[in-house]
């Protein structure tokens, strides 16, 4: 069976990544990808369904791993004592986000493709999942530390959701602008500082 030939899928993914980066989704050729990978276009259809399926197979492992790491980061913080959560929230989040930046730059090609115009639906869904995780764990933090949003609960919650969406979009500016790793970390630290000040302003005294 074609899908049992060892190494074919790996070669297809590697060649496809280069093809998509160089030519974009629309201009990428499945025939060219198959030829460079030493196989047939049929083997692409068997494994990935179509060009979009191949594109997703290139990008999704990186986004899934990012989500896993982000969730693990949140869960680790949530397991800390109330006192440590209160004392370490700012420093903890900044330190952990820098680790995520390192991961993004290790998978820079995949995240570059994620931001391409042809993948906007998947990109928006990725951002939605990040916001959903952040909001859920923020709720746990508020409960654990006995804090709450200001008296205008609905406005504060809606504003926080919007702010987090903005925040995650902004974190990917480091990829859009192709910043150096050093500049990317400085940029993210400033964005985090800006965001955290706004978040604290939404809380009751």
XYZ file of C-alpha atoms in Angstrom:
205
model
C 0.000 0.000 0.000
C 1.264 3.485 -0.877
C 0.596 4.858 2.574
C 2.894 2.216 4.075
C 6.014 3.173 2.141
C 8.452 4.389 4.750
C 9.600 7.994 4.539
C 7.248 9.132 1.771
C 4.991 11.183 4.040
C 7.949 12.884 5.709
C 9.477 13.789 2.331
C 6.156 15.122 1.075
C 5.721 17.343 4.134
C 9.246 18.722 3.899
C 9.024 19.426 0.173
C 5.508 20.850 0.530
C 6.649 23.259 3.235
C 9.336 24.647 0.945
C 6.938 24.851 -1.991
C 4.282 26.703 0.040
C 6.846 29.115 1.488
C 8.341 29.912 -1.908
C 5.190 30.059 -4.036
C 2.272 30.509 -1.639
C -0.737 28.216 -1.389
C -2.401 29.204 -4.635
C 0.684 28.810 -6.820
C 2.090 25.703 -5.156
C 1.973 22.683 -7.447
C 1.084 19.218 -6.189
C 2.764 17.760 -9.267
C 5.988 19.593 -8.421
C 5.782 18.572 -4.757
C 5.237 14.926 -5.663
C 8.071 14.937 -8.188
C 10.578 16.494 -5.783
C 9.505 14.028 -3.071
C 10.057 11.124 -5.472
C 6.444 9.984 -5.544
C 3.167 10.561 -7.401
C 0.373 13.089 -6.960
C -1.893 10.169 -6.158
C 0.154 9.500 -3.015
C -0.673 13.056 -1.896
C -4.395 12.481 -2.424
C -4.223 9.162 -0.579
C -2.485 10.668 2.455
C -3.826 14.212 2.629
C -6.951 14.386 0.484
C -6.044 17.542 -1.433
C -3.732 20.554 -1.418
C -5.499 22.129 1.554
C -5.158 18.897 3.493
C -1.435 18.816 2.721
C -1.089 22.446 3.798
C -2.832 21.701 7.081
C -0.622 18.664 7.662
C 2.426 20.916 7.361
C 1.136 23.578 9.770
C -1.095 21.782 12.299
C 1.602 19.903 14.256
C 3.207 23.237 15.167
C -0.057 24.890 16.211
C -1.160 21.827 18.180
C 2.161 21.772 20.027
C 1.892 25.498 20.753
C -1.568 24.969 22.231
C -0.316 22.032 24.277
C 2.557 24.070 25.697
C 0.317 27.051 26.380
C -2.205 24.860 28.195
C 0.565 23.180 30.204
C 1.939 26.603 31.174
C -1.492 27.732 32.362
C -2.143 24.529 34.281
C 1.212 24.708 36.055
C 0.503 28.260 37.197
C -3.023 27.328 38.264
C -1.606 24.620 40.533
C 0.478 27.112 42.536
C -0.694 28.346 45.919
C -2.841 31.461 46.201
C 0.090 33.388 47.642
C 2.431 32.419 44.821
C -0.160 33.175 42.156
C -0.638 36.651 43.587
C 3.068 37.297 43.914
C 4.342 35.705 40.708
C 1.645 36.284 38.071
C 3.457 38.998 36.121
C 6.923 37.469 36.199
C 5.644 33.941 35.559
C 3.624 34.879 32.488
C 6.453 36.899 30.957
C 8.988 34.122 31.500
C 6.711 31.448 30.045
C 5.739 33.524 27.017
C 9.417 33.918 26.195
C 9.634 30.121 26.068
C 6.758 30.133 23.590
C 8.664 32.638 21.469
C 11.612 30.233 21.368
C 9.261 27.493 20.181
C 7.725 29.760 17.527
C 11.168 30.514 16.131
C 12.080 26.840 16.050
C 8.958 26.341 13.927
C 9.195 29.705 12.175
C 8.330 28.317 8.740
C 5.114 26.692 9.953
C 3.949 29.836 11.741
C 4.788 31.918 8.685
C 2.488 29.669 6.672
C -0.191 29.899 9.369
C -0.326 33.654 8.776
C -0.711 33.361 5.010
C -3.896 34.765 3.440
C -5.034 31.314 2.311
C -5.030 29.983 5.879
C -6.954 32.746 7.649
C -9.847 30.529 8.741
C -7.464 28.159 10.498
C -5.476 31.078 11.947
C -8.620 32.645 13.439
C -9.597 29.288 14.934
C -6.127 28.965 16.466
C -6.437 32.431 18.039
C -9.930 31.566 19.301
C -8.600 28.485 21.088
C -5.806 30.507 22.706
C -8.264 33.142 23.930
C -10.604 30.456 25.219
C -7.793 28.874 27.238
C -6.599 32.218 28.575
C -10.087 33.302 29.653
C -10.766 29.962 31.341
C -7.557 30.054 33.355
C -8.030 33.715 34.182
C -11.340 32.701 35.735
C -9.486 30.138 37.848
C -6.947 32.773 38.875
C -9.680 35.200 39.912
C -11.346 32.521 41.999
C -8.105 31.300 43.562
C -6.915 34.780 44.515
C -10.401 35.986 45.482
C -10.284 38.777 42.924
C -12.998 39.847 40.502
C -13.652 42.172 37.641
C -15.013 45.629 38.408
C -18.687 46.198 39.152
C -19.431 46.435 35.443
C -18.909 42.691 35.132
C -20.305 42.246 31.634
C -18.359 45.131 30.150
C -15.162 44.036 31.870
C -15.459 40.432 30.671
C -16.264 41.440 27.101
C -13.409 43.924 27.105
C -11.036 41.298 28.452
C -12.012 38.840 25.710
C -11.399 41.525 23.087
C -8.115 42.525 24.709
C -6.898 38.938 24.711
C -7.802 38.525 21.049
C -5.811 41.671 20.309
C -2.932 40.419 22.457
C -2.589 37.098 20.650
C -2.819 38.752 17.246
C -0.052 41.098 18.341
C 2.195 38.258 19.495
C 2.258 36.993 15.919
C 3.522 40.336 14.647
C 6.973 39.005 15.467
C 6.462 36.455 12.683
C 4.702 38.825 10.282
C 7.518 41.355 10.605
C 10.206 38.666 10.563
C 11.879 40.107 13.662
C 15.118 38.724 15.000
C 14.664 36.501 18.060
C 16.191 39.164 20.301
C 13.887 41.877 18.991
C 10.896 39.521 19.133
C 11.449 38.865 22.840
C 11.806 42.572 23.617
C 8.654 43.286 21.622
C 6.667 40.609 23.411
C 7.816 41.754 26.831
C 6.567 45.253 26.040
C 3.232 43.935 24.730
C 2.865 41.777 27.865
C 3.590 44.739 30.112
C 1.017 46.832 28.256
C -1.592 44.074 28.432
C -1.058 43.270 32.106
C -1.499 46.898 33.105
C -4.825 46.948 31.268
C -5.913 43.675 32.839
C -5.208 44.915 36.362
C -7.188 48.056 35.597
C -10.280 45.906 34.960
C -10.182 44.371 38.436
C -12.014 45.634 41.478
C -9.925 47.398 44.078
